[in-house]
Each structure stands twice: as structure tokens, then as C-alpha cells.
Short mmCIF file of C-alpha atoms in Angstrom, two decimals:
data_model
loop_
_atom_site.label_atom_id
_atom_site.label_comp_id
_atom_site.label_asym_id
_atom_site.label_seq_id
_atom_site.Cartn_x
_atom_site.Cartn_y
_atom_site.Cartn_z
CA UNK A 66 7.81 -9.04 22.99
CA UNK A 67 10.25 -8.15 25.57
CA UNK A 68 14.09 -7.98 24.02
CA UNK A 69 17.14 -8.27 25.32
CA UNK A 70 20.08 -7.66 22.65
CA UNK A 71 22.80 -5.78 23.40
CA UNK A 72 24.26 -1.95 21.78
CA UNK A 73 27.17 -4.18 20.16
CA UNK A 74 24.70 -6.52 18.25
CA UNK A 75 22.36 -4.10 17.49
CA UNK A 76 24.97 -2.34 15.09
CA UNK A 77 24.43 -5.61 12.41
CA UNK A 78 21.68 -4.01 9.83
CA UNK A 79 20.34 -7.61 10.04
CA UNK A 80 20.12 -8.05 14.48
CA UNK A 81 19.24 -4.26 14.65
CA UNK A 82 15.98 -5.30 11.86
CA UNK A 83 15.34 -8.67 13.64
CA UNK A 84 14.66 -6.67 16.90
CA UNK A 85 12.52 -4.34 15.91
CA UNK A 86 10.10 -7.16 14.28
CA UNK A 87 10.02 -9.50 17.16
CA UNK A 88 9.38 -6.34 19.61
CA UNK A 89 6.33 -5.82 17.34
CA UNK A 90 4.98 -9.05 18.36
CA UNK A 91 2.36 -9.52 21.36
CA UNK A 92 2.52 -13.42 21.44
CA UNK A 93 -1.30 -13.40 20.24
CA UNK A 94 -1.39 -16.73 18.59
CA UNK A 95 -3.77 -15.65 15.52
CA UNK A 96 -0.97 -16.82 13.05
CA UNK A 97 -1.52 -20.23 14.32
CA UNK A 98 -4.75 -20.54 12.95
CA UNK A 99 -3.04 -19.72 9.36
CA UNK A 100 -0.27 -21.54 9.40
CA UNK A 101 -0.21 -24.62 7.02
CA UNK A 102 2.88 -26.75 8.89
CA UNK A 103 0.97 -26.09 12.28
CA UNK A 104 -2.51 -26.94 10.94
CA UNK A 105 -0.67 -30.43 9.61
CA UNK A 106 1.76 -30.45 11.97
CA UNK A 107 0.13 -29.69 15.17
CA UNK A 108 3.80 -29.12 17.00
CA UNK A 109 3.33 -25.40 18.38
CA UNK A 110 7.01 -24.92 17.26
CA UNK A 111 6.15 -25.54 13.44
CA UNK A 112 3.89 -22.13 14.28
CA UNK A 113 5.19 -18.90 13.59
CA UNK A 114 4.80 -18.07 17.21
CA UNK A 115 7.17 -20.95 18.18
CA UNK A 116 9.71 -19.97 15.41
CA UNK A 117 9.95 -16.54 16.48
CA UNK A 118 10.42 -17.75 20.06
CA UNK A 119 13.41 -20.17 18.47
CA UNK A 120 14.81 -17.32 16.15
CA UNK A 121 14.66 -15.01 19.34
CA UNK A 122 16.76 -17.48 21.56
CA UNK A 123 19.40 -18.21 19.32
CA UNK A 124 19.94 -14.36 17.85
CA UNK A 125 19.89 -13.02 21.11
CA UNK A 126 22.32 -15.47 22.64
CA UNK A 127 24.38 -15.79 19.49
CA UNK A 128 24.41 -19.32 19.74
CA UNK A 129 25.40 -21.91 17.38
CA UNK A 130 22.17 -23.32 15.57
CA UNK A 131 21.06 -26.47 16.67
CA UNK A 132 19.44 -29.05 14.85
CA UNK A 133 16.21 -28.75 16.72
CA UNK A 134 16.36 -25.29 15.94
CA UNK A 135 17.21 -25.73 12.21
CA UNK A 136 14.49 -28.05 11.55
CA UNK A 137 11.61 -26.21 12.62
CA UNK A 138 12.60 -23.22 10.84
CA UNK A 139 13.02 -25.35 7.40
CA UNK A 140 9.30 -26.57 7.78
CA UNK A 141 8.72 -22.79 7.33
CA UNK A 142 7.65 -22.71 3.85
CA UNK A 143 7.63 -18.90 3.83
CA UNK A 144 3.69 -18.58 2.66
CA UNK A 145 3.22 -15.74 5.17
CA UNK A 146 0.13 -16.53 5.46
CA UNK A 147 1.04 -15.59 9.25
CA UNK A 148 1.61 -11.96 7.84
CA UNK A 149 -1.97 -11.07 6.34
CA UNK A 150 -3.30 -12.86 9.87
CA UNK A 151 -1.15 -10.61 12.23
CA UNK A 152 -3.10 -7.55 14.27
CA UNK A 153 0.33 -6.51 15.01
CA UNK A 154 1.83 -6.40 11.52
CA UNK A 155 4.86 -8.68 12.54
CA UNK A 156 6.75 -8.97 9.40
CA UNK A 157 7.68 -12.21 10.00
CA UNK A 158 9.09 -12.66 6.39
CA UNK A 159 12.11 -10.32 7.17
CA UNK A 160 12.95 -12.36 10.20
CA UNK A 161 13.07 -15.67 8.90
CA UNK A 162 15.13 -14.95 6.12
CA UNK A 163 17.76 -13.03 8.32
CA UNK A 164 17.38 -16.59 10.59
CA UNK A 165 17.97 -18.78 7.23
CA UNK A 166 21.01 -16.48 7.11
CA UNK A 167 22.45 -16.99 10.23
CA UNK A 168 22.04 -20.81 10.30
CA UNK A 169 23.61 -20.95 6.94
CA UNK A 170 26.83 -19.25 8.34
CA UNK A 171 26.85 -21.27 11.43
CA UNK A 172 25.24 -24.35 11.28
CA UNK A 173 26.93 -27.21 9.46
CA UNK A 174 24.31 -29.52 7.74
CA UNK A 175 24.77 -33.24 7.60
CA UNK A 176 26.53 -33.81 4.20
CA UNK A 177 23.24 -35.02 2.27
CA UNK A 178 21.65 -31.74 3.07
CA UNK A 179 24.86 -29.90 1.73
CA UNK A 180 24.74 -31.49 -1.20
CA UNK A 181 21.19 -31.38 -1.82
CA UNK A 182 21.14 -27.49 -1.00
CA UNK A 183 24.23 -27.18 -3.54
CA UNK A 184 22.44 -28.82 -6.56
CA UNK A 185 19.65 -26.54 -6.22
CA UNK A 186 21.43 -23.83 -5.99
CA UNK A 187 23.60 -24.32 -8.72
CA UNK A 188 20.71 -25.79 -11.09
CA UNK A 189 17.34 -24.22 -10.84
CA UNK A 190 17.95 -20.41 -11.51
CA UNK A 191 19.79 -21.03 -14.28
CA UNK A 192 17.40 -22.49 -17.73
CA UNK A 193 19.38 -24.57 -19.77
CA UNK A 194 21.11 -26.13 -16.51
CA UNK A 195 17.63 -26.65 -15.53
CA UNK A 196 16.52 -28.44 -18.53
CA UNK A 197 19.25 -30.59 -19.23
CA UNK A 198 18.42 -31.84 -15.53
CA UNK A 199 14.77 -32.45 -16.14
CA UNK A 200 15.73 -34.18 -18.62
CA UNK A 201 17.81 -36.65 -16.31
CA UNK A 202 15.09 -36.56 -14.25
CA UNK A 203 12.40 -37.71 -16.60
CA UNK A 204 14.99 -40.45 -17.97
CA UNK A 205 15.35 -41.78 -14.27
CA UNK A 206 11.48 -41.09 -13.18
CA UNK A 207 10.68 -45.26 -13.73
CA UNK A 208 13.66 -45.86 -10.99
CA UNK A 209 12.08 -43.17 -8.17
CA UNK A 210 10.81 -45.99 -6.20
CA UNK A 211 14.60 -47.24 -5.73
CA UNK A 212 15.65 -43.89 -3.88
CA UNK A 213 16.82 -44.36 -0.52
CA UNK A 214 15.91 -40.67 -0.06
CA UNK A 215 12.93 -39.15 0.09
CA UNK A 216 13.85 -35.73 -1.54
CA UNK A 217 16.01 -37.63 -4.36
CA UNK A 218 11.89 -39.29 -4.85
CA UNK A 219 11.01 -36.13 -5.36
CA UNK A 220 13.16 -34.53 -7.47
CA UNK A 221 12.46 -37.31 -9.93
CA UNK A 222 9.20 -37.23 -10.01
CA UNK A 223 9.00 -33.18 -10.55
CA UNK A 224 9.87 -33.99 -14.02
CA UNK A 225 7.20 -33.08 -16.73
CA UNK A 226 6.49 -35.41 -19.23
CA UNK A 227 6.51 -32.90 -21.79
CA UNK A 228 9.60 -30.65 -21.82
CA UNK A 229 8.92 -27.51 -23.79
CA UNK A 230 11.41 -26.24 -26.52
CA UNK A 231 13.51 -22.89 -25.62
CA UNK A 232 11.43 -19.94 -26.66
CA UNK A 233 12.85 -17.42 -28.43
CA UNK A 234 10.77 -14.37 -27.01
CA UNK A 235 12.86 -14.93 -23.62
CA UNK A 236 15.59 -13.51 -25.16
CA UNK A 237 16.24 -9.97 -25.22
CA UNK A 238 14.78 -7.56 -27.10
CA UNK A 239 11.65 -5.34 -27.66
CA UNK A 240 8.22 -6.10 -28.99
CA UNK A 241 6.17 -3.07 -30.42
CA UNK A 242 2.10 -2.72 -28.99
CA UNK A 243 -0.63 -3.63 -31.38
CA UNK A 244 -2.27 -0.64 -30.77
CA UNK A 245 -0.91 3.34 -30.03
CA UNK A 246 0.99 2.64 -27.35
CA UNK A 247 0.29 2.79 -23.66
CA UNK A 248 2.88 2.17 -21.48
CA UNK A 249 6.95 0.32 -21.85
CA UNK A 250 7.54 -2.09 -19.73
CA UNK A 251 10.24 -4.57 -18.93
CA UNK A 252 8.96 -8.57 -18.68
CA UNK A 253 11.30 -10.73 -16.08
CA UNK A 254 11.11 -13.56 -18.13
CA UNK A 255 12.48 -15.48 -15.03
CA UNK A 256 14.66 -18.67 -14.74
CA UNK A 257 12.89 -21.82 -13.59
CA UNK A 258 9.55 -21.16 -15.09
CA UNK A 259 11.83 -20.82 -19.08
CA UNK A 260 12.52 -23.94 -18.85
CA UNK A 261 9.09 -25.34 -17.14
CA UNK A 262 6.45 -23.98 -19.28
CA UNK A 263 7.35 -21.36 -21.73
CA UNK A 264 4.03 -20.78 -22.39
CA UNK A 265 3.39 -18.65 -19.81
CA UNK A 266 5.59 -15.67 -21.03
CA UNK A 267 4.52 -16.27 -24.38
CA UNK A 268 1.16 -15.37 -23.82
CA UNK A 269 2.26 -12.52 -20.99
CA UNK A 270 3.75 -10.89 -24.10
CA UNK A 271 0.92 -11.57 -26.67
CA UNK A 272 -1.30 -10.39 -23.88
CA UNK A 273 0.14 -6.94 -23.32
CA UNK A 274 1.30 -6.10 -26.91
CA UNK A 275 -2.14 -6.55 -28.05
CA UNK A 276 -3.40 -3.59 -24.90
CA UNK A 277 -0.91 -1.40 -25.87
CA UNK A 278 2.35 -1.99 -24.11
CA UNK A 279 5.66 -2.47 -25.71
CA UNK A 280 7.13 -5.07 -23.59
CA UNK A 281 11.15 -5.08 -23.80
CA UNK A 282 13.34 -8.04 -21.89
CA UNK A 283 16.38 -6.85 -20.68
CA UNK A 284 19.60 -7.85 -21.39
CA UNK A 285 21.41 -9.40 -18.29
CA UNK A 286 17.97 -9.73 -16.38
CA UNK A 287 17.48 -13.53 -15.30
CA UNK A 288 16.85 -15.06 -11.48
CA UNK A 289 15.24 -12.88 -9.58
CA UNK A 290 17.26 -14.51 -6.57
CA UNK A 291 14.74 -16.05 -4.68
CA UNK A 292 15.48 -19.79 -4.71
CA UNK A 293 19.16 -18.94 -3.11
CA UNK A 294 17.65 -16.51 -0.72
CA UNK A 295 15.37 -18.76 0.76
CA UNK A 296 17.84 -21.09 1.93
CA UNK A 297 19.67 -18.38 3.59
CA UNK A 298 22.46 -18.37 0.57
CA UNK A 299 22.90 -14.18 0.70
CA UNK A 300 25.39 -13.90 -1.38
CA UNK A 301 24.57 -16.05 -4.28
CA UNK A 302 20.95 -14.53 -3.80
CA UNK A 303 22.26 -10.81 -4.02
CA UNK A 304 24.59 -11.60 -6.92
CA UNK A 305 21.71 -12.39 -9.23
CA UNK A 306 19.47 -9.87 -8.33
CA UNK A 307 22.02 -7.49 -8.27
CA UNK A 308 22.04 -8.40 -12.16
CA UNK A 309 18.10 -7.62 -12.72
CA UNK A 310 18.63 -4.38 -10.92
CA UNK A 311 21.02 -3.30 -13.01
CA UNK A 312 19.52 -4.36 -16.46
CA UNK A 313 16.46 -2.63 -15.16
CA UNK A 314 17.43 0.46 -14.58
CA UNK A 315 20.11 0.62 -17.38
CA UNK A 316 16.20 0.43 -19.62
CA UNK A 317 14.83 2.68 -17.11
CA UNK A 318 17.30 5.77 -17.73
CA UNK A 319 17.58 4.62 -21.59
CA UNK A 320 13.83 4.41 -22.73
CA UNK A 321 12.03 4.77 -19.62
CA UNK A 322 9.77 2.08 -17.83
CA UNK A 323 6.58 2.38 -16.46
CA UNK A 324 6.55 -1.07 -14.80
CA UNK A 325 8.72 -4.22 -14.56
CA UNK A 326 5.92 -6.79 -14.84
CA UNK A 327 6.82 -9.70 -13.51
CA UNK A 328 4.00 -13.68 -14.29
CA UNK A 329 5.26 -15.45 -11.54
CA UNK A 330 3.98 -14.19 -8.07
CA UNK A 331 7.15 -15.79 -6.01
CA UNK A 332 9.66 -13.89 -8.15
CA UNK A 333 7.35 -10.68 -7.78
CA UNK A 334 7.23 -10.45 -3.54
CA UNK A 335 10.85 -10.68 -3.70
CA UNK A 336 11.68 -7.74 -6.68
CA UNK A 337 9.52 -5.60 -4.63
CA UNK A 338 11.58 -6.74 -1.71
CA UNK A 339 14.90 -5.15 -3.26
CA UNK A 340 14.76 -1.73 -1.65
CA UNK A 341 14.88 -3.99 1.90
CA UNK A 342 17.47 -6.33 0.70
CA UNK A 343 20.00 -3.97 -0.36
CA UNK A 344 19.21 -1.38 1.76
CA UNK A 345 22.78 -1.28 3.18
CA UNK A 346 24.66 -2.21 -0.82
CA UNK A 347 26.12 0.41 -2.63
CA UNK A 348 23.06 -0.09 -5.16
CA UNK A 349 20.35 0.32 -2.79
CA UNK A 350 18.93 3.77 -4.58
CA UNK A 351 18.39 1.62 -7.70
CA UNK A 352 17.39 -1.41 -5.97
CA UNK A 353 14.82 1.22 -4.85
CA UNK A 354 13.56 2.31 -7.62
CA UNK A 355 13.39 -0.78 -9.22
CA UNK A 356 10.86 -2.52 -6.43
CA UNK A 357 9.03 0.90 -6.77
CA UNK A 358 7.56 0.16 -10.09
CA UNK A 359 8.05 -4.52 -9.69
CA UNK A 360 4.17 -4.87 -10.65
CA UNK A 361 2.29 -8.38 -11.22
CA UNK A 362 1.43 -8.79 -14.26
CA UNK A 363 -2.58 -8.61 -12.70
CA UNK A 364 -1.43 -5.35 -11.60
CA UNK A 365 -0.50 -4.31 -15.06
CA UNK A 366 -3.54 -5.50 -16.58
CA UNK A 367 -6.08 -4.30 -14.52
CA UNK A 368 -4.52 -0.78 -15.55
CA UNK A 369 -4.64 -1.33 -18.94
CA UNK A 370 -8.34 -2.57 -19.08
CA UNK A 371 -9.61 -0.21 -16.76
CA UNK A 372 -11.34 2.91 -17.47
CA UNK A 373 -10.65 4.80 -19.98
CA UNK A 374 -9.71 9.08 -19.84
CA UNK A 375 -13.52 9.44 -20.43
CA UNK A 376 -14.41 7.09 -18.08
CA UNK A 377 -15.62 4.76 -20.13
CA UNK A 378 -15.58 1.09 -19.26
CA UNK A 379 -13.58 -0.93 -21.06
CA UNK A 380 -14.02 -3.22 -23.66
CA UNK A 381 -12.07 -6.20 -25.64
CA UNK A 382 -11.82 -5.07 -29.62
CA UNK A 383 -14.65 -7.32 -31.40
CA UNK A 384 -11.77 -8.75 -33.71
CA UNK A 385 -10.20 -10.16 -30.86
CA UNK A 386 -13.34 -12.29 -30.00
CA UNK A 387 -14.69 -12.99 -33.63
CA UNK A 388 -11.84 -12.43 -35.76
CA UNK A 389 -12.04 -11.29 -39.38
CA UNK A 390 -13.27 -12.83 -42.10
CA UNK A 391 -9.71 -13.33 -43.24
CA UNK A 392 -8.46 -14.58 -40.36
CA UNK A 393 -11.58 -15.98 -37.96
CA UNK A 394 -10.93 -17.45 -34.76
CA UNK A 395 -9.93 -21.15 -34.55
CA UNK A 396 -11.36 -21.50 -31.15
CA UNK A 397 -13.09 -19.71 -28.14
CA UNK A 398 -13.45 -20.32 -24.57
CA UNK A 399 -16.91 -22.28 -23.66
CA UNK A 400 -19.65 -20.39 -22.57
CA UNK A 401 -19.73 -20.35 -18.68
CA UNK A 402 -16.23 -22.47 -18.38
CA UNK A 403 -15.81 -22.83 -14.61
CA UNK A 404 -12.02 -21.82 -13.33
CA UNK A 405 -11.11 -22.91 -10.33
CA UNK A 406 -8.69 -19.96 -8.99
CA UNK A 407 -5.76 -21.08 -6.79
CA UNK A 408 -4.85 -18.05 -5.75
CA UNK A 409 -0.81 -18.65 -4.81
CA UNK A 410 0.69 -17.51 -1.49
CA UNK A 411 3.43 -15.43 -2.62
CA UNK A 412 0.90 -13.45 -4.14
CA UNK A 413 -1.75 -13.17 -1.42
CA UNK A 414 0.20 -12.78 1.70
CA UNK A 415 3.01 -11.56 -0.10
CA UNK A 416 2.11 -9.19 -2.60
CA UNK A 417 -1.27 -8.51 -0.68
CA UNK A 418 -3.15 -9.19 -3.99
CA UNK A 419 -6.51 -10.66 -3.54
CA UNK A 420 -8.93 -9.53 -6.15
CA UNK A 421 -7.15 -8.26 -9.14
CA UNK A 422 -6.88 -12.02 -11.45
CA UNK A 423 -10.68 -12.89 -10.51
CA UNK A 424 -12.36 -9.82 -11.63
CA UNK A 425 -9.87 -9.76 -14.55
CA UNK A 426 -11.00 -13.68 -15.20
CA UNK A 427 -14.41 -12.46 -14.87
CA UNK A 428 -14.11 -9.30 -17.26
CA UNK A 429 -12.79 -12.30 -19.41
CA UNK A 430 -16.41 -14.01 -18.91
CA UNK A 431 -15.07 -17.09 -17.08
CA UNK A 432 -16.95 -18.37 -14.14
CA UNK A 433 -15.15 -17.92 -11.06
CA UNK A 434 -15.01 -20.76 -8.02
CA UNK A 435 -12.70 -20.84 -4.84
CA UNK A 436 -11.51 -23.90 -3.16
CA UNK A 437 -12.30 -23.81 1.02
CA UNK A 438 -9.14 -22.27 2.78
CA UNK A 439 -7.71 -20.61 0.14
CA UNK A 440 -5.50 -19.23 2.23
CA UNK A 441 -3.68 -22.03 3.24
CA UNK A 442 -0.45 -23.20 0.86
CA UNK A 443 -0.36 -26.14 -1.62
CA UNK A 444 3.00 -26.83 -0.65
CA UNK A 445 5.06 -26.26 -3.24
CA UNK A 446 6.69 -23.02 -1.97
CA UNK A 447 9.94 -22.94 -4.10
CA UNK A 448 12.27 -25.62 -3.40
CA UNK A 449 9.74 -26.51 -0.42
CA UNK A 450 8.25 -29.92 -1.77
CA UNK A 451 12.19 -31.26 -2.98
CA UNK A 452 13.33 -30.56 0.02
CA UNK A 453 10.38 -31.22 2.50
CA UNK A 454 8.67 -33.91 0.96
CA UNK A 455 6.36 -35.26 2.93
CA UNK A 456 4.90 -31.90 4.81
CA UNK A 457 4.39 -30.86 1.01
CA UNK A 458 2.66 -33.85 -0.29
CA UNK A 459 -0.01 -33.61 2.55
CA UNK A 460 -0.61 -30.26 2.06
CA UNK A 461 -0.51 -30.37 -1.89
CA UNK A 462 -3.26 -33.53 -1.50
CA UNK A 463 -5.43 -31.06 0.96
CA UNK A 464 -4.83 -28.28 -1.91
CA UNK A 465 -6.44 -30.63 -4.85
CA UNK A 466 -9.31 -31.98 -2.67
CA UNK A 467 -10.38 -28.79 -2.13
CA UNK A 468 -9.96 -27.44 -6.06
CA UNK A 469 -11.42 -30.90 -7.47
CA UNK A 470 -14.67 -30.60 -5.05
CA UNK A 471 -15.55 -27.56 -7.33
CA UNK A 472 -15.78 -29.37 -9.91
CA UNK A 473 -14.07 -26.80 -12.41
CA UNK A 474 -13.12 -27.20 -16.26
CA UNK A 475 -10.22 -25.38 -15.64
CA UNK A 476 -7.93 -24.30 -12.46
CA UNK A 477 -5.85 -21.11 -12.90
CA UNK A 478 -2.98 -19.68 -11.01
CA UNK A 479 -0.27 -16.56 -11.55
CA UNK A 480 2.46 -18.95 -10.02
CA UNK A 481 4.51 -21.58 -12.01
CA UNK A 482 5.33 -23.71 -8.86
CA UNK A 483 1.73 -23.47 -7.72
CA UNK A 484 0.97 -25.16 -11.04
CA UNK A 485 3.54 -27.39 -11.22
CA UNK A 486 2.39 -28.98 -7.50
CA UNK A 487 -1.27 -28.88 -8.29
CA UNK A 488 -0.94 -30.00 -11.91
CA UNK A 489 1.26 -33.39 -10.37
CA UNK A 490 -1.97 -35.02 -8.78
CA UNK A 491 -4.74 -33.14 -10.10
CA UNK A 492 -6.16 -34.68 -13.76
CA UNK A 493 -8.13 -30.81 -14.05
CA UNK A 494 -5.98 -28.94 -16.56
CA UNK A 495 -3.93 -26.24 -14.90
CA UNK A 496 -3.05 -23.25 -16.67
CA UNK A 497 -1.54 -19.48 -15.51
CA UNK A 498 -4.29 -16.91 -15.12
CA UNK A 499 -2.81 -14.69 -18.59
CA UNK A 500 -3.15 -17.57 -20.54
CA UNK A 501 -6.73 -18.00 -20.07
CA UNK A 502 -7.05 -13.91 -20.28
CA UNK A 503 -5.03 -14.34 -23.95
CA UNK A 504 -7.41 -16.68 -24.94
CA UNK A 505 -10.04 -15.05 -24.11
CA UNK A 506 -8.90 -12.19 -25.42
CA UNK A 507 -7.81 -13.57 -28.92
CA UNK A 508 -5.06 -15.37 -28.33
CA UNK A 509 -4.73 -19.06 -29.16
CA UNK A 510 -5.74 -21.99 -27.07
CA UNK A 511 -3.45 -22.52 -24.22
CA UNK A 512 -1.30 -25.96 -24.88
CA UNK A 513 -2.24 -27.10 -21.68
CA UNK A 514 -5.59 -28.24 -23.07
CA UNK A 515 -5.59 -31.62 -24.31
CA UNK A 516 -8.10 -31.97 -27.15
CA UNK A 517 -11.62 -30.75 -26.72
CA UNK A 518 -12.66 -29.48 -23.77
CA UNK A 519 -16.29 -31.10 -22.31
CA UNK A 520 -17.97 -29.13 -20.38
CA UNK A 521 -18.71 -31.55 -17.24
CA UNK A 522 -22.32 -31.98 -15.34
CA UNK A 523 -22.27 -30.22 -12.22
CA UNK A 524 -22.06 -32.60 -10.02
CA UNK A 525 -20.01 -32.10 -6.26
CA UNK A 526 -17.61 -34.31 -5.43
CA UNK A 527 -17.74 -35.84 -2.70
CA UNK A 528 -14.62 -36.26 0.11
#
């Protein structure tokens, strides 16, 4: 694509990155055929083609957003699914956050969206804000059906009937391996996900004790900034990460780290994003270093039950599948349970990981099923389905259709808002893809599970 900017603009880091990606595009059209809010949509401007052609016009002419302009580039949900489609390796991602950025400096948003925007930003990274909220929520969930406001609908009805208690293993400190030890690692024990389901980091930390990794959480590590960078709020979005990157690597030059593993895929693309996003702050060496070793958790695991130095296969201890006769197993997996694998955008298209949790779910002996289109997003997307509603409800319906006609036990995922979406219309049990793998592995059940499971006849659904 032809460009036009001049020297003077191309000096700003963020201009002089914006041309080089949308001269890397050839106006192909493949990423329509992947993108969700087109294939629901149908509005060649809710394509990534048409957004670049928006973001293009108003960078190049430095113009004022207009509101045409800003809502087509909110429908983005940032899936990227555009990304893994692109011959040309248009990194679209990098452009439409540096967009989000400029409309937030120069656009001014009718009041509701201000608001809206501000509550979000100043709630959901931060736990115990977050929890005293849900609990608001859940108190005015029978009164949703009042709300003028669509998104105000939504934010009630995100509200989890259950409300887990704090956990105590997301605070900081170390926890030895089971076994001779492998590897130290740092868990981001994240913000929105502590206060969500706790359960997830719990068995993250079970999980890679018991394989030999001492697992420390840093002190001072929290957000990992995404929910704030998304909506093109920089600053707030650099200030929290700028916290992880320095807990990090205060652990990294103390103990050492192997890997910062990190259980929720939409947290993970943007940690290994840091080296990008402060490549122009005084901490971009350690920002650097830090989204040089950002794993997901799949990542980690497939290390530590791969070969080992022998190159021997490797196996889960018997005791972890039996027991002992002092302290037996309470309960295993079913034979043959059928997982239905979401597999979450953020960590397909964003972290280019495909294969890692099903062959680790099927090392676990769990049968594997996909829904059709995997590739295309469930809507949830961060803040995506409380502030785009409707767009998200269609495509979170589409998701479940698909997952349900597989008729699974079980449907597993490596992202909390993936299974917070899913698990709001869906009546299959929804669980994160470690805590089946702890279970499996000879941890306890996963909470998730209301009494017994039944294994279920085999029957397709129909649409």
C-alpha cells in the first residue's frame, strides 16, 4: 500500500511504525474471510482491510477522529485472526492499537462512553475493586432488564453466581518443586482472573510444583496492562506493566528465572509484546528481556513433560494416578471424557500457539474434539462483550453452537474471558486447560464440576 506521510510525522516512533505496517499490505482481502465482525457484520469497513484504509486516512491527514471512524475501529475486537490469515504478514495488531491511541487523544466520546471507559479502567485490573463490584453486580443482576443501556445489561449479567474467596497463593512468595528441581519460574497471577476464578492459578501452581518447578510470585507484579491498552489508555497501560517488568527482573537478577509463565493467553500476547511497547522508555532493555522468556503456561509444560536427557518419553509418577495406600485418590477423570477445546484467540493468532494444550490434554488421556471455525472469536475479547454487546452475543451464541454440537463432557480453554463468555450460555462445564491436566495428573477435581459427572450417549446435536 502506497503511503504518503510526510519526514515531520515520520519522526513519532508510533506514525514512523504505523507506516511501515500498512506499506506491508497488498489490499488482498484474505483477512476478510477471518474476520469475526465482517463474517457477522458483512460491512467491508468492520474488515481489517477497511480499518486499515480508515486508520490510513486519518493518520496520514492528521485529522480529528470522527465518529464513523471511531466506531468501526471499536468493533475491532483485536482477535487477529486477520494476522495468522495474512500472506503479507501485516501486523495489524501494532496498528490498531497505535489508532486506539490516537482517537483516545483526539476524539471526545459522548459522555456515556467516557464514563463507561473510566469504570473499566479504574475497576477491572485491580482484584478486590473487582470483586467488591461483582458483587454489586450480582446484587443488581434481577434489575438488568430495567437498563436503558445495553452495556450497563451487560455488565450485570457478567456477574458469577458464585464469587470465589481471595486465595492466598496469589500473594507473593515462593513455592518449593515436589521433585529435584527443574526450572524457577515467576507465575503472573494476573488481576481480573483473582477475583473471577481463583482456581485457575491454584492448580497452575499445584501443576508445576509437582514437575519440578519452583514457582515464585513476585512482589509488585499485578495487571499485565492489557485492559487499558486496548482502549487506547497508554499511559495507564504502561504504568502497570511497567510494574511487572520491574518485579520480574528484580527475581530475574536475584534468583534467576527461566520463564515468566503466564494461564491466561490475553495477558500472555501482550507480556511478550513489552520489548515493542517500550521500545522507546527508558526500561525498554528489561522490558526486553522480560517478553524474551513471557511463556504460556502450555509452553512451560510441554517442556517439562517432554523428553527426558535420555530421550526417554515421559511419563506421569504412578502415585499421581493411583495414589498410595495412605493417601488413595478420591477421584479420577472418566475413561475417554470428551473435551471440547476452545482454543482462545489471543493465544492462536496471538501467541501463534496451536497444538501445544491438545497434545498435552491428550498425553493427559482426554479425548480431544474441535468445534467448526475454531478460528473465529467467541466474543468476549477483554472488555469486548461490556462494551459491544450485541456483536459479542452473536458471536458468543455462534461459539456455543459449535462447542455443544460435539457433544463434549467437558470444554477447556487457557483463557479466563474465553470461559467466562462460553460458560454464560453454555450448560457444558467449562474449565481452564491446567485444571483438567492437574487432575489428571493428581490433583483434585476441578470445582467447576458439579456433582458426578455422566458420561453422555453420543449423540450429535442437531442445529
Amino acid at each position: 500500500m502506497q503511503t504518503t506521510f510526510t519526514d515531520d510525522q515520520l519522526k513519532d516512533p508510533g506514525t514512523s511504525r504505523a507506516n511501515e505496517i500498512l506499506r506491508a499490505c497488498v489490499h488482498c482481502g484474505f483477512c476478510t474471510a477471518t474476520c469475526p465482525t465482517y463474517q457477522v457484520l458483512g460491512d467491508e469497513l468492520d474488515s481489517p482491510r477497511g480499518r486499515i484504509y480508515l486508520i490510513k486516512d486519518m493518520l496520514e491527514n492528521e485529522r480529528v477522529p470522527d465518529a464513523k471512524t471511531v466506531k468501526h475501529i471499536d468493533r475491532c475486537l483485536s482477535c487477529l485472526a486477520c494476522m495468522t490469515t495474512c500472506p503479507s504478514g501485516v501486523h495489524y495488531m501494532h496498528l490498531v492499537d497505535h489508532a486506539r491511541d490516537y482517537i483516545e487523544q483526539r476524539y471526545k466520546r459522548p459522555f456515556s462512553d467516557r464514563a463507561l471507559r473510566w469504570v473499566l479502567a479504574r475497576i477491572l485490573p485491580y482484584p478486590m475493586r473487582f470483586r467488591v463490584a461483582l458483587l454489586g453486580a450480582k446484587i443488581g443482576r434481577p434489575f438488568a432488564r430495567f437498563m436503558p443501556d445495553a452495556r450497563l445489561r451487560a455488565m450485570l449479567e457478567m456477574a458469577p453466581k458464585h464469587i470465589p474467596p481471595v486465595s492466598r497463593n496469589d500473594d507473593p512468595q515462593t513455592f518449593a518443586p515436589a521433585v529435584p528441581k527443574r526450572m524457577r519460574v515467576a507465575l503472573m497471577t494476573g488481576c481480573a482472573q483473582k477475583a473471577l476464578n481463583t482456581d485457575i492459578n491454584d492448580a497452575t501452581i499445584r501443576l508445576l510444583t509437582r514437575l519440578g518447578a519452583e514457582v515464585v510470585v513476585a512482589e509488585g507484579a499485578g495487571c499485565c496492562g492489557a485492559l487499558t491498552h486496548h482502549m487506547g489508555k497508554t499511559g495507564e497501560s504502561h504504568a502497570t506493566a511497567a510494574k511487572n517488568i520491574r518485579a520480574w527482573t528484580r527475581e530475574m537478577d536475584a534468583g534467576g528465572l527461566d520463564a515468566i509463565v503466564i494461564n491466561t493467553s490475553g495477558c500472555g500476547t501482550t507480556v511478550k509484546d513489552y520489548g515493542h511497547m517500550f521500545r522507546n522508555d527508558p526500561l525498554a532493555a528489561d522490558a526486553a528481556r522480560v517478553a524474551e522468556i513471557a511463556r504460556d503456561v502450555s509452553e512451560v509444560l510441554m517442556e517439562l513433560t517432554g523428553t527426558d536427557t535420555e530421550g526417554r518419553a515421559w511419563q506421569p509418577a504412578r502415585e499421581w494416578i493411583a495414589g498410595t495406600d495412605a493417601n488413595p485418590r478420591k477421584e479420577s477423570p472418566p475413561e475417554a471424557m470428551v473435551v471440547a477445546y476452545h482454543a482462545a484467540c489471543s493465544l492462536q493468532h496471538g501467541q501463534q500457539i496451536k497444538t501445544h494444550p491438545k497434545t498435552l490434554l491428550k498425553k493427559a488421556g482426554f479425548t480431544i474434539v474441535e468445534p467448526s471455525d475454531p478460528h473465529l472469536c467467541c466474543g468476549s475479547a477483554g472488555t469486548y462483550n461490556l462494551m459491544q454487546p450485541e456483536i459479542s452475543a452473536q458471536l458468543k451464541e455462534r461459539k456455543v453452537k459449535m462447542l455443544e454440537a460435539k457433544n463434549p463432557d467437558v470444554i477447556a480453554a487457557g483463557n479466563i474471558g474465553c470461559m467466562m463468555q462460553i460458560g454464560s450460555a453454555s450448560k457444558v462445564p467449562i474449565v481452564h486447560t491446567v485444571e483438567l491436566l492437574d487432575w489428571a495428573w493428581g490433583g483434585p477435581k476441578p470445582p467447576a464440576f458439579n456433582g458426578d459427572i455422566v458420561k453422555k450417549d453420543n449423540i450429535p446435536r442437531l442445529r
